[in-house]
Short mmCIF file of C-alpha atoms in Angstrom, two decimals:
data_model
loop_
_atom_site.label_atom_id
_atom_site.label_comp_id
_atom_site.label_asym_id
_atom_site.label_seq_id
_atom_site.Cartn_x
_atom_site.Cartn_y
_atom_site.Cartn_z
CA UNK A 1 6.86 23.18 8.16
CA UNK A 2 4.43 24.31 10.16
CA UNK A 3 1.88 22.07 8.58
CA UNK A 4 2.78 19.15 10.32
CA UNK A 5 -1.01 18.69 11.52
CA UNK A 6 -2.81 16.07 13.45
CA UNK A 7 -5.08 13.42 11.82
CA UNK A 8 -7.73 12.80 14.16
CA UNK A 9 -8.89 14.48 17.83
CA UNK A 10 -11.23 13.78 20.64
CA UNK A 11 -9.73 10.32 22.08
CA UNK A 12 -9.96 10.47 26.01
CA UNK A 13 -6.33 10.85 27.16
CA UNK A 14 -7.21 9.06 30.57
CA UNK A 15 -4.96 10.43 33.52
CA UNK A 16 -2.13 11.89 30.87
CA UNK A 17 -2.14 15.42 32.17
CA UNK A 18 -1.35 14.40 35.79
CA UNK A 19 2.25 15.28 37.14
CA UNK A 20 3.75 13.43 39.85
CA UNK A 21 5.35 16.62 41.23
CA UNK A 22 5.48 18.46 44.97
CA UNK A 23 6.06 22.02 45.55
CA UNK A 24 7.31 23.40 48.95
CA UNK A 25 3.78 24.78 49.45
CA UNK A 26 2.10 21.37 49.30
CA UNK A 27 1.09 20.68 45.85
CA UNK A 28 2.44 17.31 44.44
CA UNK A 29 6.03 17.81 43.22
CA UNK A 30 8.42 15.15 41.66
CA UNK A 31 11.77 15.63 39.70
CA UNK A 32 11.66 12.80 37.17
CA UNK A 33 14.92 10.85 38.01
CA UNK A 34 17.12 9.87 34.93
CA UNK A 35 16.07 6.09 34.77
CA UNK A 36 12.33 7.57 35.06
CA UNK A 37 12.87 9.33 31.95
CA UNK A 38 14.52 7.04 29.91
CA UNK A 39 11.99 4.20 30.69
CA UNK A 40 9.38 6.92 29.76
CA UNK A 41 10.83 7.08 26.48
CA UNK A 42 11.69 3.63 26.06
CA UNK A 43 8.03 2.78 26.65
CA UNK A 44 7.23 5.17 23.58
CA UNK A 45 9.61 3.60 21.25
CA UNK A 46 8.11 0.18 22.49
CA UNK A 47 4.93 0.98 21.45
CA UNK A 48 5.83 2.04 18.11
CA UNK A 49 7.64 -0.95 17.41
CA UNK A 50 4.63 -2.97 18.76
CA UNK A 51 2.59 -1.30 16.20
CA UNK A 52 5.38 -1.89 13.24
CA UNK A 53 5.34 -5.71 14.23
CA UNK A 54 1.86 -6.16 14.21
CA UNK A 55 2.09 -4.23 10.61
CA UNK A 56 -0.11 -1.12 11.86
CA UNK A 57 0.95 2.51 11.45
CA UNK A 58 2.35 3.86 14.65
CA UNK A 59 0.71 6.44 16.03
CA UNK A 60 1.60 9.01 18.95
CA UNK A 61 -1.25 10.26 21.19
CA UNK A 62 -0.82 13.99 22.84
CA UNK A 63 -3.13 15.74 25.09
CA UNK A 64 -5.17 18.57 23.09
CA UNK A 65 -2.66 21.26 25.10
CA UNK A 66 -4.51 24.63 23.61
CA UNK A 67 -8.08 23.34 23.69
CA UNK A 68 -10.06 25.46 26.75
CA UNK A 69 -12.35 22.27 27.04
CA UNK A 70 -9.26 20.36 28.17
CA UNK A 71 -8.88 23.08 31.44
CA UNK A 72 -10.30 23.65 34.52
CA UNK A 73 -9.76 26.87 36.68
CA UNK A 74 -9.34 26.56 40.59
CA UNK A 75 -8.62 29.46 42.56
CA UNK A 76 -5.58 27.92 44.24
CA UNK A 77 -3.69 26.83 41.70
CA UNK A 78 -4.51 28.57 38.21
CA UNK A 79 -5.32 26.91 34.65
CA UNK A 80 -4.78 23.37 34.99
CA UNK A 81 -5.51 20.39 32.54
CA UNK A 82 -8.13 18.35 33.52
CA UNK A 83 -7.33 14.51 34.36
CA UNK A 84 -9.55 12.93 31.14
CA UNK A 85 -9.03 15.44 28.33
CA UNK A 86 -9.68 15.31 24.53
CA UNK A 87 -6.35 13.94 22.83
CA UNK A 88 -4.90 13.99 19.21
CA UNK A 89 -3.42 11.77 17.15
CA UNK A 90 0.01 12.04 15.67
CA UNK A 91 0.14 9.41 12.63
CA UNK A 92 3.06 8.03 10.84
CA UNK A 93 0.58 7.36 7.82
CA UNK A 94 -1.11 10.49 7.41
CA UNK A 95 0.60 12.76 5.16
CA UNK A 96 -0.58 16.07 7.36
CA UNK A 97 1.23 14.39 10.54
CA UNK A 98 3.89 12.19 9.27
CA UNK A 99 6.64 14.79 9.54
CA UNK A 100 5.53 15.72 12.78
CA UNK A 101 5.58 12.07 13.95
CA UNK A 102 9.29 11.62 12.55
CA UNK A 103 10.34 14.84 14.37
CA UNK A 104 8.96 13.88 17.88
CA UNK A 105 10.67 10.99 17.53
CA UNK A 106 13.98 12.71 16.47
CA UNK A 107 13.52 15.21 19.34
CA UNK A 108 12.96 11.94 21.82
CA UNK A 109 16.18 10.29 20.80
CA UNK A 110 18.34 13.56 20.96
CA UNK A 111 16.41 13.81 24.98
CA UNK A 112 17.50 9.89 25.49
CA UNK A 113 20.87 10.66 24.76
CA UNK A 114 21.34 13.77 26.40
CA UNK A 115 19.64 12.33 29.59
CA UNK A 116 22.13 9.06 29.23
CA UNK A 117 25.26 11.22 29.12
CA UNK A 118 23.92 13.75 31.70
CA UNK A 119 24.31 16.61 28.96
CA UNK A 120 22.01 19.67 28.52
CA UNK A 121 21.12 21.60 25.68
CA UNK A 122 18.37 24.47 25.11
CA UNK A 123 15.82 24.67 22.74
CA UNK A 124 17.76 26.81 20.37
CA UNK A 125 20.64 24.33 20.52
CA UNK A 126 18.36 21.71 19.40
CA UNK A 127 17.01 23.82 16.63
CA UNK A 128 20.30 24.81 15.44
CA UNK A 129 21.33 21.36 15.35
CA UNK A 130 19.68 20.84 12.22
CA UNK A 131 17.73 23.64 10.89
CA UNK A 132 16.77 22.34 7.58
CA UNK A 133 15.13 19.44 9.09
CA UNK A 134 13.22 21.16 11.86
CA UNK A 135 11.98 24.49 9.92
CA UNK A 136 11.79 26.77 12.37
CA UNK A 137 12.19 27.03 16.13
CA UNK A 138 8.58 27.36 16.88
CA UNK A 139 8.33 23.80 15.74
CA UNK A 140 10.92 22.61 17.74
CA UNK A 141 9.02 24.58 20.77
CA UNK A 142 5.78 23.15 20.65
CA UNK A 143 7.09 19.46 20.36
CA UNK A 144 9.26 19.76 23.39
CA UNK A 145 6.03 20.90 25.21
CA UNK A 146 3.97 18.17 23.36
CA UNK A 147 6.86 15.50 24.89
CA UNK A 148 6.95 17.01 28.06
CA UNK A 149 3.01 16.75 28.11
CA UNK A 150 3.06 12.81 26.87
CA UNK A 151 5.76 11.71 29.26
CA UNK A 152 4.23 13.29 32.00
CA UNK A 153 7.72 14.72 32.92
CA UNK A 154 8.94 18.54 33.56
CA UNK A 155 10.83 19.98 30.84
CA UNK A 156 13.98 20.30 33.10
CA UNK A 157 13.83 16.63 33.54
CA UNK A 158 14.56 16.11 30.11
CA UNK A 159 17.92 17.53 30.24
CA UNK A 160 16.24 20.88 27.72
CA UNK A 161 17.12 24.22 29.30
CA UNK A 162 15.16 27.54 28.26
CA UNK A 163 16.85 30.47 26.98
CA UNK A 164 16.23 33.08 29.53
CA UNK A 165 15.61 36.30 28.76
CA UNK A 166 14.21 37.78 32.53
CA UNK A 167 16.38 40.05 35.00
CA UNK A 168 15.84 39.48 38.76
CA UNK A 169 17.22 42.27 40.97
CA UNK A 170 17.11 43.39 44.97
CA UNK A 171 17.50 41.95 48.49
CA UNK A 172 18.11 38.16 47.21
CA UNK A 173 21.22 35.98 46.95
CA UNK A 174 21.84 32.21 45.92
CA UNK A 175 23.75 29.57 45.13
CA UNK A 176 23.63 28.24 41.60
CA UNK A 177 23.84 24.30 40.79
CA UNK A 178 27.60 24.77 39.81
CA UNK A 179 28.38 26.28 43.03
CA UNK A 180 28.30 29.66 41.84
CA UNK A 181 27.20 32.70 44.22
CA UNK A 182 24.94 35.39 43.10
CA UNK A 183 23.92 38.38 44.56
CA UNK A 184 21.35 40.16 43.27
CA UNK A 185 21.95 43.66 44.78
CA UNK A 186 20.15 46.47 43.79
CA UNK A 187 22.45 48.70 41.59
CA UNK A 188 22.45 49.91 37.94
CA UNK A 189 22.70 46.59 36.57
CA UNK A 190 20.49 43.54 36.95
CA UNK A 191 21.03 39.61 37.23
CA UNK A 192 19.58 37.48 34.33
CA UNK A 193 17.45 34.76 35.62
CA UNK A 194 19.24 31.52 36.06
CA UNK A 195 18.46 29.02 33.03
CA UNK A 196 18.41 25.83 35.76
CA UNK A 197 15.99 27.37 38.94
CA UNK A 198 15.63 24.17 40.00
CA UNK A 199 18.97 23.97 40.54
CA UNK A 200 19.61 26.80 42.66
CA UNK A 201 19.76 26.85 46.74
CA UNK A 202 20.83 28.40 49.63
CA UNK A 203 18.30 31.12 48.77
CA UNK A 204 18.42 34.21 51.34
CA UNK A 205 16.71 37.57 51.49
CA UNK A 206 14.94 39.82 53.78
CA UNK A 207 12.74 41.55 51.33
CA UNK A 208 9.34 42.52 52.45
CA UNK A 209 7.77 41.74 48.85
CA UNK A 210 8.35 41.08 45.43
CA UNK A 211 7.73 43.22 42.26
CA UNK A 212 6.85 41.98 38.80
CA UNK A 213 7.73 44.55 36.36
CA UNK A 214 6.12 44.35 32.28
CA UNK A 215 8.76 45.95 30.52
CA UNK A 216 12.49 46.00 30.88
CA UNK A 217 12.60 49.92 30.34
CA UNK A 218 10.35 50.52 33.59
CA UNK A 219 12.71 48.21 35.71
CA UNK A 220 15.87 49.77 34.62
CA UNK A 221 14.29 53.08 35.42
CA UNK A 222 13.35 51.53 38.87
CA UNK A 223 16.91 50.29 39.20
CA UNK A 224 18.36 53.85 38.59
CA UNK A 225 16.00 55.06 41.48
CA UNK A 226 17.42 52.74 43.86
CA UNK A 227 13.55 51.61 44.23
CA UNK A 228 14.57 48.35 45.79
CA UNK A 229 16.21 49.97 49.12
CA UNK A 230 14.19 53.34 49.19
CA UNK A 231 11.25 52.29 50.56
CA UNK A 232 11.69 48.99 52.12
CA UNK A 233 13.74 45.64 50.84
CA UNK A 234 12.38 44.04 47.96
CA UNK A 235 12.88 41.75 44.94
CA UNK A 236 12.24 43.12 41.52
CA UNK A 237 11.99 40.94 38.48
CA UNK A 238 10.77 41.29 35.05
CA UNK A 239 10.11 39.02 31.87
CA UNK A 240 10.71 41.86 29.70
CA UNK A 241 7.20 41.53 28.30
CA UNK A 242 5.44 37.95 28.16
CA UNK A 243 7.49 35.92 30.64
CA UNK A 244 9.82 32.90 29.50
CA UNK A 245 9.61 29.28 31.35
CA UNK A 246 12.43 30.56 33.86
CA UNK A 247 11.42 33.78 34.80
CA UNK A 248 7.71 32.14 36.01
CA UNK A 249 9.49 29.29 37.67
CA UNK A 250 12.02 32.08 39.52
CA UNK A 251 8.86 34.17 41.03
CA UNK A 252 7.18 30.54 41.67
CA UNK A 253 10.08 29.15 43.63
CA UNK A 254 10.96 32.75 45.37
CA UNK A 255 7.28 32.80 46.41
CA UNK A 256 6.95 29.33 47.43
CA UNK A 257 10.53 29.87 49.87
CA UNK A 258 9.94 33.54 51.23
CA UNK A 259 5.78 33.65 51.52
CA UNK A 260 5.89 37.44 51.01
CA UNK A 261 3.41 39.49 48.90
CA UNK A 262 3.75 39.38 45.19
CA UNK A 263 2.69 42.51 42.81
CA UNK A 264 2.50 43.35 39.64
CA UNK A 265 2.93 46.63 37.54
CA UNK A 266 2.06 46.09 33.60
CA UNK A 267 0.51 48.89 31.51
CA UNK A 268 -2.82 49.87 31.70
CA UNK A 269 -3.60 47.79 28.69
CA UNK A 270 -5.24 44.36 27.40
CA UNK A 271 -1.26 43.05 26.52
CA UNK A 272 -0.27 44.01 30.06
CA UNK A 273 -3.26 42.37 32.10
CA UNK A 274 -2.59 39.46 29.88
CA UNK A 275 1.22 39.13 30.95
CA UNK A 276 -0.11 39.97 34.73
CA UNK A 277 -2.34 36.66 33.95
CA UNK A 278 -0.02 34.49 33.21
CA UNK A 279 1.88 35.12 35.96
CA UNK A 280 -1.10 34.45 38.18
CA UNK A 281 -3.46 32.04 36.63
CA UNK A 282 -1.13 30.20 33.98
CA UNK A 283 -1.06 29.77 30.21
CA UNK A 284 -3.68 27.09 28.51
CA UNK A 285 -0.72 25.70 26.58
CA UNK A 286 1.45 24.83 29.78
CA UNK A 287 -1.44 24.34 31.98
CA UNK A 288 -0.15 20.51 32.27
CA UNK A 289 2.80 22.31 34.52
CA UNK A 290 0.50 24.82 36.67
CA UNK A 291 1.60 23.87 40.07
CA UNK A 292 5.39 25.29 38.88
CA UNK A 293 4.38 27.75 36.83
CA UNK A 294 1.49 30.04 38.90
CA UNK A 295 1.54 32.52 42.08
CA UNK A 296 -2.42 32.59 42.49
CA UNK A 297 -1.47 35.25 45.18
CA UNK A 298 -0.14 37.83 43.11
CA UNK A 299 -1.78 41.21 43.33
CA UNK A 300 -2.73 44.02 40.69
CA UNK A 301 -0.58 47.03 41.96
CA UNK A 302 -0.93 49.18 38.75
CA UNK A 303 -1.14 50.64 36.27
CA UNK A 304 -4.92 50.53 36.93
CA UNK A 305 -7.25 51.53 34.30
CA UNK A 306 -9.42 53.70 37.15
CA UNK A 307 -5.79 55.13 38.18
CA UNK A 308 -5.95 56.83 35.14
CA UNK A 309 -9.00 58.89 36.14
CA UNK A 310 -7.68 59.21 39.61
CA UNK A 311 -4.60 60.78 38.96
CA UNK A 312 -5.94 63.12 36.00
CA UNK A 313 -3.43 61.49 33.54
CA UNK A 314 -3.82 63.88 30.30
CA UNK A 315 -5.75 62.69 27.67
CA UNK A 316 -2.55 63.35 25.37
CA UNK A 317 -0.43 60.74 26.40
CA UNK A 318 -3.30 57.94 26.54
CA UNK A 319 -3.52 55.67 23.25
CA UNK A 320 -6.79 54.85 21.60
CA UNK A 321 -7.70 51.18 21.25
CA UNK A 322 -6.73 49.27 18.06
CA UNK A 323 -9.12 46.55 16.93
CA UNK A 324 -6.77 44.05 18.00
CA UNK A 325 -7.03 45.79 21.91
CA UNK A 326 -10.68 45.35 21.57
CA UNK A 327 -10.71 41.69 20.80
CA UNK A 328 -7.97 40.71 23.39
CA UNK A 329 -9.84 42.51 26.26
CA UNK A 330 -13.05 40.72 25.22
CA UNK A 331 -11.11 37.46 25.17
CA UNK A 332 -9.87 38.20 28.99
CA UNK A 333 -13.34 39.34 30.29
CA UNK A 334 -14.66 35.85 29.19
CA UNK A 335 -12.00 33.51 31.44
CA UNK A 336 -13.21 31.79 33.84
CA UNK A 337 -10.87 33.19 36.27
CA UNK A 338 -12.16 37.31 35.98
CA UNK A 339 -15.43 36.09 37.44
CA UNK A 340 -13.49 35.21 40.47
CA UNK A 341 -11.82 38.84 40.72
CA UNK A 342 -15.05 41.67 40.85
CA UNK A 343 -12.25 44.32 41.34
CA UNK A 344 -10.49 43.41 38.04
CA UNK A 345 -13.71 42.85 36.38
CA UNK A 346 -14.78 46.28 37.02
CA UNK A 347 -11.34 47.76 36.17
CA UNK A 348 -11.67 45.78 32.82
CA UNK A 349 -15.18 47.60 32.17
CA UNK A 350 -13.49 50.82 33.12
CA UNK A 351 -10.87 50.25 30.15
CA UNK A 352 -13.41 48.97 27.75
CA UNK A 353 -15.52 51.80 28.28
CA UNK A 354 -12.95 54.46 27.61
CA UNK A 355 -11.42 52.51 24.74
CA UNK A 356 -8.28 53.91 26.14
CA UNK A 357 -4.65 52.39 27.27
CA UNK A 358 -1.76 53.79 29.04
CA UNK A 359 1.68 52.67 29.11
CA UNK A 360 3.36 53.04 32.69
CA UNK A 361 5.79 55.94 31.28
CA UNK A 362 2.45 57.97 31.09
CA UNK A 363 2.88 58.93 34.69
CA UNK A 364 6.14 60.96 33.97
CA UNK A 365 3.83 63.39 32.36
CA UNK A 366 2.76 63.86 36.31
CA UNK A 367 6.80 64.32 37.28
CA UNK A 368 9.84 62.50 36.14
CA UNK A 369 10.22 60.36 39.44
CA UNK A 370 6.41 60.03 40.47
CA UNK A 371 6.83 56.31 39.60
CA UNK A 372 9.06 55.53 42.13
CA UNK A 373 8.79 58.41 44.77
CA UNK A 374 5.12 58.77 44.68
CA UNK A 375 3.18 56.46 42.83
CA UNK A 376 4.17 52.84 43.87
CA UNK A 377 5.01 54.39 47.49
CA UNK A 378 1.59 55.44 48.39
CA UNK A 379 0.21 52.51 46.70
CA UNK A 380 2.32 49.87 48.80
CA UNK A 381 1.93 51.82 51.97
CA UNK A 382 -2.12 52.37 51.47
CA UNK A 383 -2.70 49.14 50.24
CA UNK A 384 -3.86 50.37 46.42
CA UNK A 385 -3.88 46.82 44.86
CA UNK A 386 -6.51 44.32 44.02
#
């Protein structure tokens, strides 16, 4: 089913990419009202009906979300879609894209009904409403993102919720949209990132900083060591690998609300650097929502490639690069934001020269509590971040 292609590209999208939104930090932000969402969908259907009335094959025009030529880098925002970008056309009369056209209209109709009835669904709910029709979850995910970009309406205003996999812990409490009070006290268990980050309110924290942890295992280890309270109050978040939308939204909301330093703790490998860049600068595919998903103030706390040499990490716990690692690192080094980060550039050069990577767990080779009792306290106390 992934063969739902497109039949032409290269058309200018005019201002298709500009969202009317404003965040507390001063960027434009606008959570679309139900009437605006319904009107936007009705306009798409009206265009389809007009084409049919003129005996023309209906076409949906979408911004090319995955094309780097449509992306610009701004230090204060990250990766964002340019106002006039190339587009792709989903044609109803082209065998390669007719199915995609039909599925897009199907999901538009589902969104319309949900907004009308003030009900919500996850992307997973939509896929499982007709698995034979949609074929795969990724087809549904891509179409929903295309619709959000086409309508210039954030996904949460379309009444579609993301399935959350991230966790949050530490000095933070808030009230969910339904009135449930959540207290993220740092204990052996963490709180699941809320599925409707936009709806949380009454956020209270005395945290001095926020720590984004790449992996769940490291996150749990820090919880067990009572890291959130041992040094100074903090908030810890993990997306458990590549972060989902809700985890990214929460990191941004917490930064907007509390304006505290935000640090990342990642593996010293290309994959860890990639994940850190997603939090800090965003991703190409979601660049049309950059103002809500990126935190350009994020600092790289560890694990730095230079730390491996500085701390004399034993060679037997380091892992040789694969060809995939080499390609991933080379790709990251060419990205526009790396040129603005000379210290990051230097670290990536160290990694490329050594062709070795290390997981955060490599620090246990020094001592079992080295991460929480030595490495992180020293880094935070003496400014060991980039």
